[in-house]
């Protein structure tokens, strides 16, 4: 458990999420969808929210995709950069 963020179940990734994850991995044939979109075939290791929940995304099937570790890492880094930029802008009185 991550003391700062809580357990996976506390963050909404309990039994319901595990079933949803299995369904999406089956749907996407356990292949990374961003890679497939670029003509590459890579095995997926996770199911990711296309639009992050922090940005208004949901657990709806159409907002979920199978994703490989490198794509997930890059996507998470980009989401973190956007979140930090948003916080900095709010500190300067700008709204998004």
PDB file of N, CA and C in Angstrom:
ATOM      1  N   UNK A   1       0.843  -1.195   0.000  1.00  0.00           N
ATOM      2  CA  UNK A   1       0.000   0.000   0.000  1.00  0.00           C
ATOM      3  C   UNK A   1       0.879   1.245   0.000  1.00  0.00           C
ATOM      4  N   UNK A   2       0.501   2.223  -0.774  1.00  0.00           N
ATOM      5  CA  UNK A   2       1.172   3.514  -0.827  1.00  0.00           C
ATOM      6  C   UNK A   2       0.531   4.388   0.247  1.00  0.00           C
ATOM      7  N   UNK A   3       1.287   4.703   1.285  1.00  0.00           N
ATOM      8  CA  UNK A   3       0.740   5.477   2.411  1.00  0.00           C
ATOM      9  C   UNK A   3       0.133   6.807   1.968  1.00  0.00           C
ATOM     10  N   UNK A   4       0.752   7.435   0.982  1.00  0.00           N
ATOM     11  CA  UNK A   4       0.290   8.741   0.533  1.00  0.00           C
ATOM     12  C   UNK A   4      -1.010   8.646  -0.262  1.00  0.00           C
ATOM     13  N   UNK A   5      -1.119   7.620  -1.116  1.00  0.00           N
ATOM     14  CA  UNK A   5      -2.282   7.511  -2.000  1.00  0.00           C
ATOM     15  C   UNK A   5      -3.328   6.531  -1.522  1.00  0.00           C
ATOM     16  N   UNK A   6      -3.009   5.697  -0.547  1.00  0.00           N
ATOM     17  CA  UNK A   6      -3.939   4.685  -0.080  1.00  0.00           C
ATOM     18  C   UNK A   6      -3.791   3.397  -0.874  1.00  0.00           C
ATOM     19  N   UNK A   7      -4.557   2.393  -0.495  1.00  0.00           N
ATOM     20  CA  UNK A   7      -4.473   1.097  -1.169  1.00  0.00           C
ATOM     21  C   UNK A   7      -5.124   1.170  -2.544  1.00  0.00           C
ATOM     22  N   UNK A   8      -4.849   0.165  -3.376  1.00  0.00           N
ATOM     23  CA  UNK A   8      -5.461   0.141  -4.705  1.00  0.00           C
ATOM     24  C   UNK A   8      -6.980   0.087  -4.593  1.00  0.00           C
ATOM     25  N   UNK A   9      -7.485  -0.653  -3.615  1.00  0.00           N
ATOM     26  CA  UNK A   9      -8.941  -0.730  -3.414  1.00  0.00           C
ATOM     27  C   UNK A   9      -9.495   0.633  -3.014  1.00  0.00           C
ATOM     28  N   UNK A  10      -8.802   1.337  -2.135  1.00  0.00           N
ATOM     29  CA  UNK A  10      -9.248   2.672  -1.710  1.00  0.00           C
ATOM     30  C   UNK A  10      -9.253   3.661  -2.879  1.00  0.00           C
ATOM     31  N   UNK A  11      -8.385   3.445  -3.862  1.00  0.00           N
ATOM     32  CA  UNK A  11      -8.316   4.334  -5.030  1.00  0.00           C
ATOM     33  C   UNK A  11      -9.277   3.903  -6.132  1.00  0.00           C
ATOM     34  N   UNK A  12     -10.084   2.850  -5.886  1.00  0.00           N
ATOM     35  CA  UNK A  12     -11.077   2.421  -6.872  1.00  0.00           C
ATOM     36  C   UNK A  12     -10.614   1.288  -7.760  1.00  0.00           C
ATOM     37  N   UNK A  13      -9.571   0.569  -7.363  1.00  0.00           N
ATOM     38  CA  UNK A  13      -9.047  -0.513  -8.183  1.00  0.00           C
ATOM     39  C   UNK A  13      -9.182  -1.858  -7.481  1.00  0.00           C
ATOM     40  N   UNK A  14     -10.350  -2.146  -6.947  1.00  0.00           N
ATOM     41  CA  UNK A  14     -10.624  -3.406  -6.259  1.00  0.00           C
ATOM     42  C   UNK A  14     -11.152  -4.454  -7.230  1.00  0.00           C
ATOM     43  N   UNK A  15     -12.039  -5.307  -6.728  1.00  0.00           N
ATOM     44  CA  UNK A  15     -12.581  -6.414  -7.507  1.00  0.00           C
ATOM     45  C   UNK A  15     -13.297  -5.983  -8.773  1.00  0.00           C
ATOM     46  N   UNK A  16     -14.066  -4.917  -8.683  1.00  0.00           N
ATOM     47  CA  UNK A  16     -14.786  -4.419  -9.860  1.00  0.00           C
ATOM     48  C   UNK A  16     -13.796  -4.023 -10.950  1.00  0.00           C
ATOM     49  N   UNK A  17     -12.724  -3.303 -10.551  1.00  0.00           N
ATOM     50  CA  UNK A  17     -11.714  -2.885 -11.529  1.00  0.00           C
ATOM     51  C   UNK A  17     -11.018  -4.103 -12.144  1.00  0.00           C
ATOM     52  N   UNK A  18     -10.705  -5.117 -11.335  1.00  0.00           N
ATOM     53  CA  UNK A  18     -10.019  -6.298 -11.860  1.00  0.00           C
ATOM     54  C   UNK A  18     -10.857  -6.984 -12.943  1.00  0.00           C
ATOM     55  N   UNK A  19     -12.163  -7.070 -12.735  1.00  0.00           N
ATOM     56  CA  UNK A  19     -13.050  -7.656 -13.749  1.00  0.00           C
ATOM     57  C   UNK A  19     -13.094  -6.794 -15.004  1.00  0.00           C
ATOM     58  N   UNK A  20     -13.175  -5.489 -14.807  1.00  0.00           N
ATOM     59  CA  UNK A  20     -13.192  -4.554 -15.929  1.00  0.00           C
ATOM     60  C   UNK A  20     -11.878  -4.646 -16.710  1.00  0.00           C
ATOM     61  N   UNK A  21     -10.769  -4.702 -15.993  1.00  0.00           N
ATOM     62  CA  UNK A  21      -9.446  -4.814 -16.615  1.00  0.00           C
ATOM     63  C   UNK A  21      -9.358  -6.086 -17.464  1.00  0.00           C
ATOM     64  N   UNK A  22      -9.813  -7.193 -16.928  1.00  0.00           N
ATOM     65  CA  UNK A  22      -9.791  -8.460 -17.679  1.00  0.00           C
ATOM     66  C   UNK A  22     -10.604  -8.341 -18.966  1.00  0.00           C
ATOM     67  N   UNK A  23     -11.778  -7.717 -18.880  1.00  0.00           N
ATOM     68  CA  UNK A  23     -12.642  -7.560 -20.061  1.00  0.00           C
ATOM     69  C   UNK A  23     -11.955  -6.700 -21.123  1.00  0.00           C
ATOM     70  N   UNK A  24     -11.316  -5.603 -20.720  1.00  0.00           N
ATOM     71  CA  UNK A  24     -10.652  -4.713 -21.676  1.00  0.00           C
ATOM     72  C   UNK A  24      -9.430  -5.401 -22.289  1.00  0.00           C
ATOM     73  N   UNK A  25      -8.677  -6.146 -21.484  1.00  0.00           N
ATOM     74  CA  UNK A  25      -7.520  -6.874 -22.019  1.00  0.00           C
ATOM     75  C   UNK A  25      -7.978  -7.895 -23.062  1.00  0.00           C
ATOM     76  N   UNK A  26      -9.104  -8.583 -22.797  1.00  0.00           N
ATOM     77  CA  UNK A  26      -9.649  -9.531 -23.779  1.00  0.00           C
ATOM     78  C   UNK A  26     -10.084  -8.786 -25.050  1.00  0.00           C
ATOM     79  N   UNK A  27     -10.818  -7.700 -24.853  1.00  0.00           N
ATOM     80  CA  UNK A  27     -11.313  -6.917 -25.997  1.00  0.00           C
ATOM     81  C   UNK A  27     -10.152  -6.465 -26.889  1.00  0.00           C
ATOM     82  N   UNK A  28      -9.070  -5.981 -26.241  1.00  0.00           N
ATOM     83  CA  UNK A  28      -7.922  -5.440 -26.977  1.00  0.00           C
ATOM     84  C   UNK A  28      -6.873  -6.509 -27.304  1.00  0.00           C
ATOM     85  N   UNK A  29      -7.217  -7.779 -27.022  1.00  0.00           N
ATOM     86  CA  UNK A  29      -6.331  -8.914 -27.305  1.00  0.00           C
ATOM     87  C   UNK A  29      -4.964  -8.761 -26.620  1.00  0.00           C
ATOM     88  N   UNK A  30      -4.959  -8.084 -25.457  1.00  0.00           N
ATOM     89  CA  UNK A  30      -3.741  -7.855 -24.660  1.00  0.00           C
ATOM     90  C   UNK A  30      -2.634  -7.205 -25.482  1.00  0.00           C
ATOM     91  N   UNK A  31      -3.030  -6.353 -26.429  1.00  0.00           N
ATOM     92  CA  UNK A  31      -2.073  -5.620 -27.249  1.00  0.00           C
ATOM     93  C   UNK A  31      -2.191  -4.130 -26.966  1.00  0.00           C
ATOM     94  N   UNK A  32      -1.063  -3.454 -26.951  1.00  0.00           N
ATOM     95  CA  UNK A  32      -1.029  -2.016 -26.674  1.00  0.00           C
ATOM     96  C   UNK A  32      -1.730  -1.251 -27.792  1.00  0.00           C
ATOM     97  N   UNK A  33      -2.776  -0.554 -27.451  1.00  0.00           N
ATOM     98  CA  UNK A  33      -3.565   0.178 -28.439  1.00  0.00           C
ATOM     99  C   UNK A  33      -2.829   1.390 -29.003  1.00  0.00           C
ATOM    100  N   UNK A  34      -2.114   2.189 -28.193  1.00  0.00           N
ATOM    101  CA  UNK A  34      -1.341   3.293 -28.789  1.00  0.00           C
ATOM    102  C   UNK A  34      -0.289   2.783 -29.781  1.00  0.00           C
ATOM    103  N   UNK A  35       0.388   1.679 -29.461  1.00  0.00           N
ATOM    104  CA  UNK A  35       1.378   1.102 -30.393  1.00  0.00           C
ATOM    105  C   UNK A  35       0.699   0.639 -31.674  1.00  0.00           C
ATOM    106  N   UNK A  36      -0.438  -0.044 -31.547  1.00  0.00           N
ATOM    107  CA  UNK A  36      -1.149  -0.511 -32.737  1.00  0.00           C
ATOM    108  C   UNK A  36      -1.512   0.659 -33.647  1.00  0.00           C
ATOM    109  N   UNK A  37      -1.876   1.773 -33.028  1.00  0.00           N
ATOM    110  CA  UNK A  37      -2.205   2.967 -33.803  1.00  0.00           C
ATOM    111  C   UNK A  37      -1.027   3.512 -34.593  1.00  0.00           C
ATOM    112  N   UNK A  38       0.185   3.124 -34.182  1.00  0.00           N
ATOM    113  CA  UNK A  38       1.407   3.547 -34.886  1.00  0.00           C
ATOM    114  C   UNK A  38       1.988   2.413 -35.727  1.00  0.00           C
ATOM    115  N   UNK A  39       1.220   1.333 -35.891  1.00  0.00           N
ATOM    116  CA  UNK A  39       1.661   0.229 -36.713  1.00  0.00           C
ATOM    117  C   UNK A  39       2.627  -0.733 -36.030  1.00  0.00           C
ATOM    118  N   UNK A  40       2.733  -0.665 -34.704  1.00  0.00           N
ATOM    119  CA  UNK A  40       3.610  -1.570 -33.959  1.00  0.00           C
ATOM    120  C   UNK A  40       2.754  -2.540 -33.155  1.00  0.00           C
ATOM    121  N   UNK A  41       3.261  -3.735 -32.923  1.00  0.00           N
ATOM    122  CA  UNK A  41       2.570  -4.724 -32.103  1.00  0.00           C
ATOM    123  C   UNK A  41       3.391  -4.940 -30.843  1.00  0.00           C
ATOM    124  N   UNK A  42       2.812  -4.579 -29.700  1.00  0.00           N
ATOM    125  CA  UNK A  42       3.477  -4.732 -28.402  1.00  0.00           C
ATOM    126  C   UNK A  42       2.479  -5.328 -27.411  1.00  0.00           C
ATOM    127  N   UNK A  43       2.923  -6.223 -26.545  1.00  0.00           N
ATOM    128  CA  UNK A  43       2.018  -6.760 -25.527  1.00  0.00           C
ATOM    129  C   UNK A  43       1.675  -5.679 -24.491  1.00  0.00           C
ATOM    130  N   UNK A  44       0.436  -5.689 -24.074  1.00  0.00           N
ATOM    131  CA  UNK A  44      -0.020  -4.743 -23.047  1.00  0.00           C
ATOM    132  C   UNK A  44       0.222  -5.338 -21.664  1.00  0.00           C
ATOM    133  N   UNK A  45       0.487  -4.472 -20.703  1.00  0.00           N
ATOM    134  CA  UNK A  45       0.676  -4.906 -19.317  1.00  0.00           C
ATOM    135  C   UNK A  45      -0.326  -4.241 -18.377  1.00  0.00           C
ATOM    136  N   UNK A  46      -1.069  -3.269 -18.882  1.00  0.00           N
ATOM    137  CA  UNK A  46      -1.996  -2.518 -18.023  1.00  0.00           C
ATOM    138  C   UNK A  46      -3.204  -2.090 -18.832  1.00  0.00           C
ATOM    139  N   UNK A  47      -4.230  -1.661 -18.123  1.00  0.00           N
ATOM    140  CA  UNK A  47      -5.385  -1.015 -18.740  1.00  0.00           C
ATOM    141  C   UNK A  47      -5.376   0.422 -18.243  1.00  0.00           C
ATOM    142  N   UNK A  48      -5.494   1.346 -19.180  1.00  0.00           N
ATOM    143  CA  UNK A  48      -5.321   2.773 -18.910  1.00  0.00           C
ATOM    144  C   UNK A  48      -6.570   3.553 -19.278  1.00  0.00           C
ATOM    145  N   UNK A  49      -6.814   4.625 -18.524  1.00  0.00           N
ATOM    146  CA  UNK A  49      -7.887   5.556 -18.873  1.00  0.00           C
ATOM    147  C   UNK A  49      -7.372   6.468 -19.983  1.00  0.00           C
ATOM    148  N   UNK A  50      -8.026   6.495 -21.115  1.00  0.00           N
ATOM    149  CA  UNK A  50      -7.628   7.356 -22.232  1.00  0.00           C
ATOM    150  C   UNK A  50      -7.685   8.808 -21.770  1.00  0.00           C
ATOM    151  N   UNK A  51      -8.828   9.233 -21.267  1.00  0.00           N
ATOM    152  CA  UNK A  51      -8.946  10.532 -20.599  1.00  0.00           C
ATOM    153  C   UNK A  51      -8.832  10.229 -19.109  1.00  0.00           C
ATOM    154  N   UNK A  52      -7.789  10.733 -18.457  1.00  0.00           N
ATOM    155  CA  UNK A  52      -7.588  10.413 -17.038  1.00  0.00           C
ATOM    156  C   UNK A  52      -8.788  10.800 -16.176  1.00  0.00           C
ATOM    157  N   UNK A  53      -8.997  10.027 -15.142  1.00  0.00           N
ATOM    158  CA  UNK A  53     -10.104  10.340 -14.227  1.00  0.00           C
ATOM    159  C   UNK A  53      -9.929  11.737 -13.641  1.00  0.00           C
ATOM    160  N   UNK A  54      -8.686  12.154 -13.400  1.00  0.00           N
ATOM    161  CA  UNK A  54      -8.416  13.487 -12.852  1.00  0.00           C
ATOM    162  C   UNK A  54      -8.808  14.602 -13.820  1.00  0.00           C
ATOM    163  N   UNK A  55      -8.973  14.242 -15.097  1.00  0.00           N
ATOM    164  CA  UNK A  55      -9.368  15.218 -16.112  1.00  0.00           C
ATOM    165  C   UNK A  55     -10.798  14.983 -16.586  1.00  0.00           C
ATOM    166  N   UNK A  56     -11.559  14.219 -15.813  1.00  0.00           N
ATOM    167  CA  UNK A  56     -12.966  14.010 -16.131  1.00  0.00           C
ATOM    168  C   UNK A  56     -13.283  12.684 -16.808  1.00  0.00           C
ATOM    169  N   UNK A  57     -12.288  11.834 -16.996  1.00  0.00           N
ATOM    170  CA  UNK A  57     -12.518  10.531 -17.619  1.00  0.00           C
ATOM    171  C   UNK A  57     -13.288   9.603 -16.703  1.00  0.00           C
ATOM    172  N   UNK A  58     -13.836   8.566 -17.290  1.00  0.00           N
ATOM    173  CA  UNK A  58     -14.640   7.600 -16.534  1.00  0.00           C
ATOM    174  C   UNK A  58     -14.090   6.191 -16.744  1.00  0.00           C
ATOM    175  N   UNK A  59     -14.711   5.239 -16.066  1.00  0.00           N
ATOM    176  CA  UNK A  59     -14.363   3.834 -16.230  1.00  0.00           C
ATOM    177  C   UNK A  59     -15.155   3.171 -17.359  1.00  0.00           C
ATOM    178  N   UNK A  60     -15.795   3.960 -18.207  1.00  0.00           N
ATOM    179  CA  UNK A  60     -16.554   3.407 -19.337  1.00  0.00           C
ATOM    180  C   UNK A  60     -15.596   2.685 -20.283  1.00  0.00           C
ATOM    181  N   UNK A  61     -16.059   1.587 -20.852  1.00  0.00           N
ATOM    182  CA  UNK A  61     -15.219   0.790 -21.754  1.00  0.00           C
ATOM    183  C   UNK A  61     -14.556   1.642 -22.835  1.00  0.00           C
ATOM    184  N   UNK A  62     -15.298   2.578 -23.393  1.00  0.00           N
ATOM    185  CA  UNK A  62     -14.747   3.385 -24.489  1.00  0.00           C
ATOM    186  C   UNK A  62     -13.642   4.342 -24.025  1.00  0.00           C
ATOM    187  N   UNK A  63     -13.471   4.513 -22.720  1.00  0.00           N
ATOM    188  CA  UNK A  63     -12.395   5.353 -22.190  1.00  0.00           C
ATOM    189  C   UNK A  63     -11.233   4.518 -21.654  1.00  0.00           C
ATOM    190  N   UNK A  64     -11.245   3.229 -21.927  1.00  0.00           N
ATOM    191  CA  UNK A  64     -10.187   2.345 -21.436  1.00  0.00           C
ATOM    192  C   UNK A  64      -9.474   1.678 -22.597  1.00  0.00           C
ATOM    193  N   UNK A  65      -8.177   1.452 -22.411  1.00  0.00           N
ATOM    194  CA  UNK A  65      -7.374   0.799 -23.438  1.00  0.00           C
ATOM    195  C   UNK A  65      -6.272  -0.028 -22.803  1.00  0.00           C
ATOM    196  N   UNK A  66      -5.933  -1.130 -23.467  1.00  0.00           N
ATOM    197  CA  UNK A  66      -4.771  -1.906 -23.066  1.00  0.00           C
ATOM    198  C   UNK A  66      -3.542  -1.112 -23.497  1.00  0.00           C
ATOM    199  N   UNK A  67      -2.489  -1.149 -22.667  1.00  0.00           N
ATOM    200  CA  UNK A  67      -1.321  -0.309 -22.941  1.00  0.00           C
ATOM    201  C   UNK A  67      -0.049  -1.006 -22.451  1.00  0.00           C
ATOM    202  N   UNK A  68       1.061  -0.798 -23.170  1.00  0.00           N
ATOM    203  CA  UNK A  68       2.347  -1.375 -22.773  1.00  0.00           C
ATOM    204  C   UNK A  68       3.030  -0.457 -21.756  1.00  0.00           C
ATOM    205  N   UNK A  69       4.049  -0.986 -21.125  1.00  0.00           N
ATOM    206  CA  UNK A  69       4.740  -0.227 -20.078  1.00  0.00           C
ATOM    207  C   UNK A  69       5.361   1.077 -20.599  1.00  0.00           C
ATOM    208  N   UNK A  70       6.097   1.068 -21.731  1.00  0.00           N
ATOM    209  CA  UNK A  70       6.676   2.336 -22.209  1.00  0.00           C
ATOM    210  C   UNK A  70       5.615   3.389 -22.552  1.00  0.00           C
ATOM    211  N   UNK A  71       4.541   2.977 -23.210  1.00  0.00           N
ATOM    212  CA  UNK A  71       3.469   3.937 -23.542  1.00  0.00           C
ATOM    213  C   UNK A  71       2.805   4.466 -22.282  1.00  0.00           C
ATOM    214  N   UNK A  72       2.578   3.587 -21.305  1.00  0.00           N
ATOM    215  CA  UNK A  72       1.935   4.010 -20.064  1.00  0.00           C
ATOM    216  C   UNK A  72       2.811   5.002 -19.321  1.00  0.00           C
ATOM    217  N   UNK A  73       4.108   4.734 -19.282  1.00  0.00           N
ATOM    218  CA  UNK A  73       5.048   5.640 -18.603  1.00  0.00           C
ATOM    219  C   UNK A  73       5.034   7.021 -19.266  1.00  0.00           C
ATOM    220  N   UNK A  74       5.123   7.066 -20.586  1.00  0.00           N
ATOM    221  CA  UNK A  74       5.112   8.326 -21.315  1.00  0.00           C
ATOM    222  C   UNK A  74       3.796   9.071 -21.118  1.00  0.00           C
ATOM    223  N   UNK A  75       2.694   8.358 -21.202  1.00  0.00           N
ATOM    224  CA  UNK A  75       1.372   8.982 -21.034  1.00  0.00           C
ATOM    225  C   UNK A  75       1.232   9.556 -19.628  1.00  0.00           C
ATOM    226  N   UNK A  76       1.673   8.807 -18.624  1.00  0.00           N
ATOM    227  CA  UNK A  76       1.593   9.276 -17.238  1.00  0.00           C
ATOM    228  C   UNK A  76       2.470  10.509 -17.030  1.00  0.00           C
ATOM    229  N   UNK A  77       3.657  10.519 -17.614  1.00  0.00           N
ATOM    230  CA  UNK A  77       4.535  11.687 -17.509  1.00  0.00           C
ATOM    231  C   UNK A  77       3.880  12.917 -18.124  1.00  0.00           C
ATOM    232  N   UNK A  78       3.274  12.748 -19.294  1.00  0.00           N
ATOM    233  CA  UNK A  78       2.596  13.877 -19.951  1.00  0.00           C
ATOM    234  C   UNK A  78       1.412  14.377 -19.134  1.00  0.00           C
ATOM    235  N   UNK A  79       0.660  13.456 -18.538  1.00  0.00           N
ATOM    236  CA  UNK A  79      -0.472  13.857 -17.696  1.00  0.00           C
ATOM    237  C   UNK A  79       0.011  14.620 -16.474  1.00  0.00           C
ATOM    238  N   UNK A  80       1.114  14.180 -15.894  1.00  0.00           N
ATOM    239  CA  UNK A  80       1.674  14.866 -14.725  1.00  0.00           C
ATOM    240  C   UNK A  80       2.136  16.268 -15.088  1.00  0.00           C
ATOM    241  N   UNK A  81       2.763  16.423 -16.254  1.00  0.00           N
ATOM    242  CA  UNK A  81       3.204  17.745 -16.715  1.00  0.00           C
ATOM    243  C   UNK A  81       2.009  18.679 -16.882  1.00  0.00           C
ATOM    244  N   UNK A  82       0.928  18.154 -17.481  1.00  0.00           N
ATOM    245  CA  UNK A  82      -0.281  18.978 -17.654  1.00  0.00           C
ATOM    246  C   UNK A  82      -0.847  19.402 -16.312  1.00  0.00           C
ATOM    247  N   UNK A  83      -0.883  18.480 -15.363  1.00  0.00           N
ATOM    248  CA  UNK A  83      -1.434  18.792 -14.036  1.00  0.00           C
ATOM    249  C   UNK A  83      -0.588  19.853 -13.341  1.00  0.00           C
ATOM    250  N   UNK A  84       0.741  19.719 -13.436  1.00  0.00           N
ATOM    251  CA  UNK A  84       1.618  20.714 -12.800  1.00  0.00           C
ATOM    252  C   UNK A  84       1.464  22.075 -13.465  1.00  0.00           C
ATOM    253  N   UNK A  85       1.353  22.105 -14.792  1.00  0.00           N
ATOM    254  CA  UNK A  85       1.174  23.368 -15.512  1.00  0.00           C
ATOM    255  C   UNK A  85      -0.140  24.026 -15.108  1.00  0.00           C
ATOM    256  N   UNK A  86      -1.166  23.213 -14.933  1.00  0.00           N
ATOM    257  CA  UNK A  86      -2.465  23.735 -14.521  1.00  0.00           C
ATOM    258  C   UNK A  86      -2.380  24.357 -13.127  1.00  0.00           C
ATOM    259  N   UNK A  87      -1.684  23.695 -12.227  1.00  0.00           N
ATOM    260  CA  UNK A  87      -1.513  24.233 -10.873  1.00  0.00           C
ATOM    261  C   UNK A  87      -0.727  25.538 -10.890  1.00  0.00           C
ATOM    262  N   UNK A  88       0.327  25.586 -11.700  1.00  0.00           N
ATOM    263  CA  UNK A  88       1.123  26.823 -11.795  1.00  0.00           C
ATOM    264  C   UNK A  88       0.274  27.952 -12.347  1.00  0.00           C
ATOM    265  N   UNK A  89      -0.533  27.662 -13.369  1.00  0.00           N
ATOM    266  CA  UNK A  89      -1.377  28.685 -13.972  1.00  0.00           C
ATOM    267  C   UNK A  89      -2.406  29.203 -12.970  1.00  0.00           C
ATOM    268  N   UNK A  90      -2.965  28.300 -12.171  1.00  0.00           N
ATOM    269  CA  UNK A  90      -3.930  28.729 -11.148  1.00  0.00           C
ATOM    270  C   UNK A  90      -3.269  29.648 -10.137  1.00  0.00           C
ATOM    271  N   UNK A  91      -2.021  29.359  -9.820  1.00  0.00           N
ATOM    272  CA  UNK A  91      -1.263  30.186  -8.882  1.00  0.00           C
ATOM    273  C   UNK A  91      -1.036  31.590  -9.411  1.00  0.00           C
ATOM    274  N   UNK A  92      -1.069  31.721 -10.750  1.00  0.00           N
ATOM    275  CA  UNK A  92      -0.903  33.049 -11.380  1.00  0.00           C
ATOM    276  C   UNK A  92      -2.241  33.669 -11.720  1.00  0.00           C
ATOM    277  N   UNK A  93      -3.326  33.015 -11.304  1.00  0.00           N
ATOM    278  CA  UNK A  93      -4.656  33.576 -11.535  1.00  0.00           C
ATOM    279  C   UNK A  93      -5.260  33.270 -12.879  1.00  0.00           C
ATOM    280  N   UNK A  94      -4.663  32.356 -13.643  1.00  0.00           N
ATOM    281  CA  UNK A  94      -5.211  31.986 -14.946  1.00  0.00           C
ATOM    282  C   UNK A  94      -6.152  30.813 -14.765  1.00  0.00           C
ATOM    283  N   UNK A  95      -7.185  30.756 -15.557  1.00  0.00           N
ATOM    284  CA  UNK A  95      -8.135  29.630 -15.520  1.00  0.00           C
ATOM    285  C   UNK A  95      -8.059  28.863 -16.814  1.00  0.00           C
ATOM    286  N   UNK A  96      -8.318  27.567 -16.728  1.00  0.00           N
ATOM    287  CA  UNK A  96      -8.348  26.715 -17.922  1.00  0.00           C
ATOM    288  C   UNK A  96      -9.746  26.353 -18.264  1.00  0.00           C
TER     289      UNK A  96
END
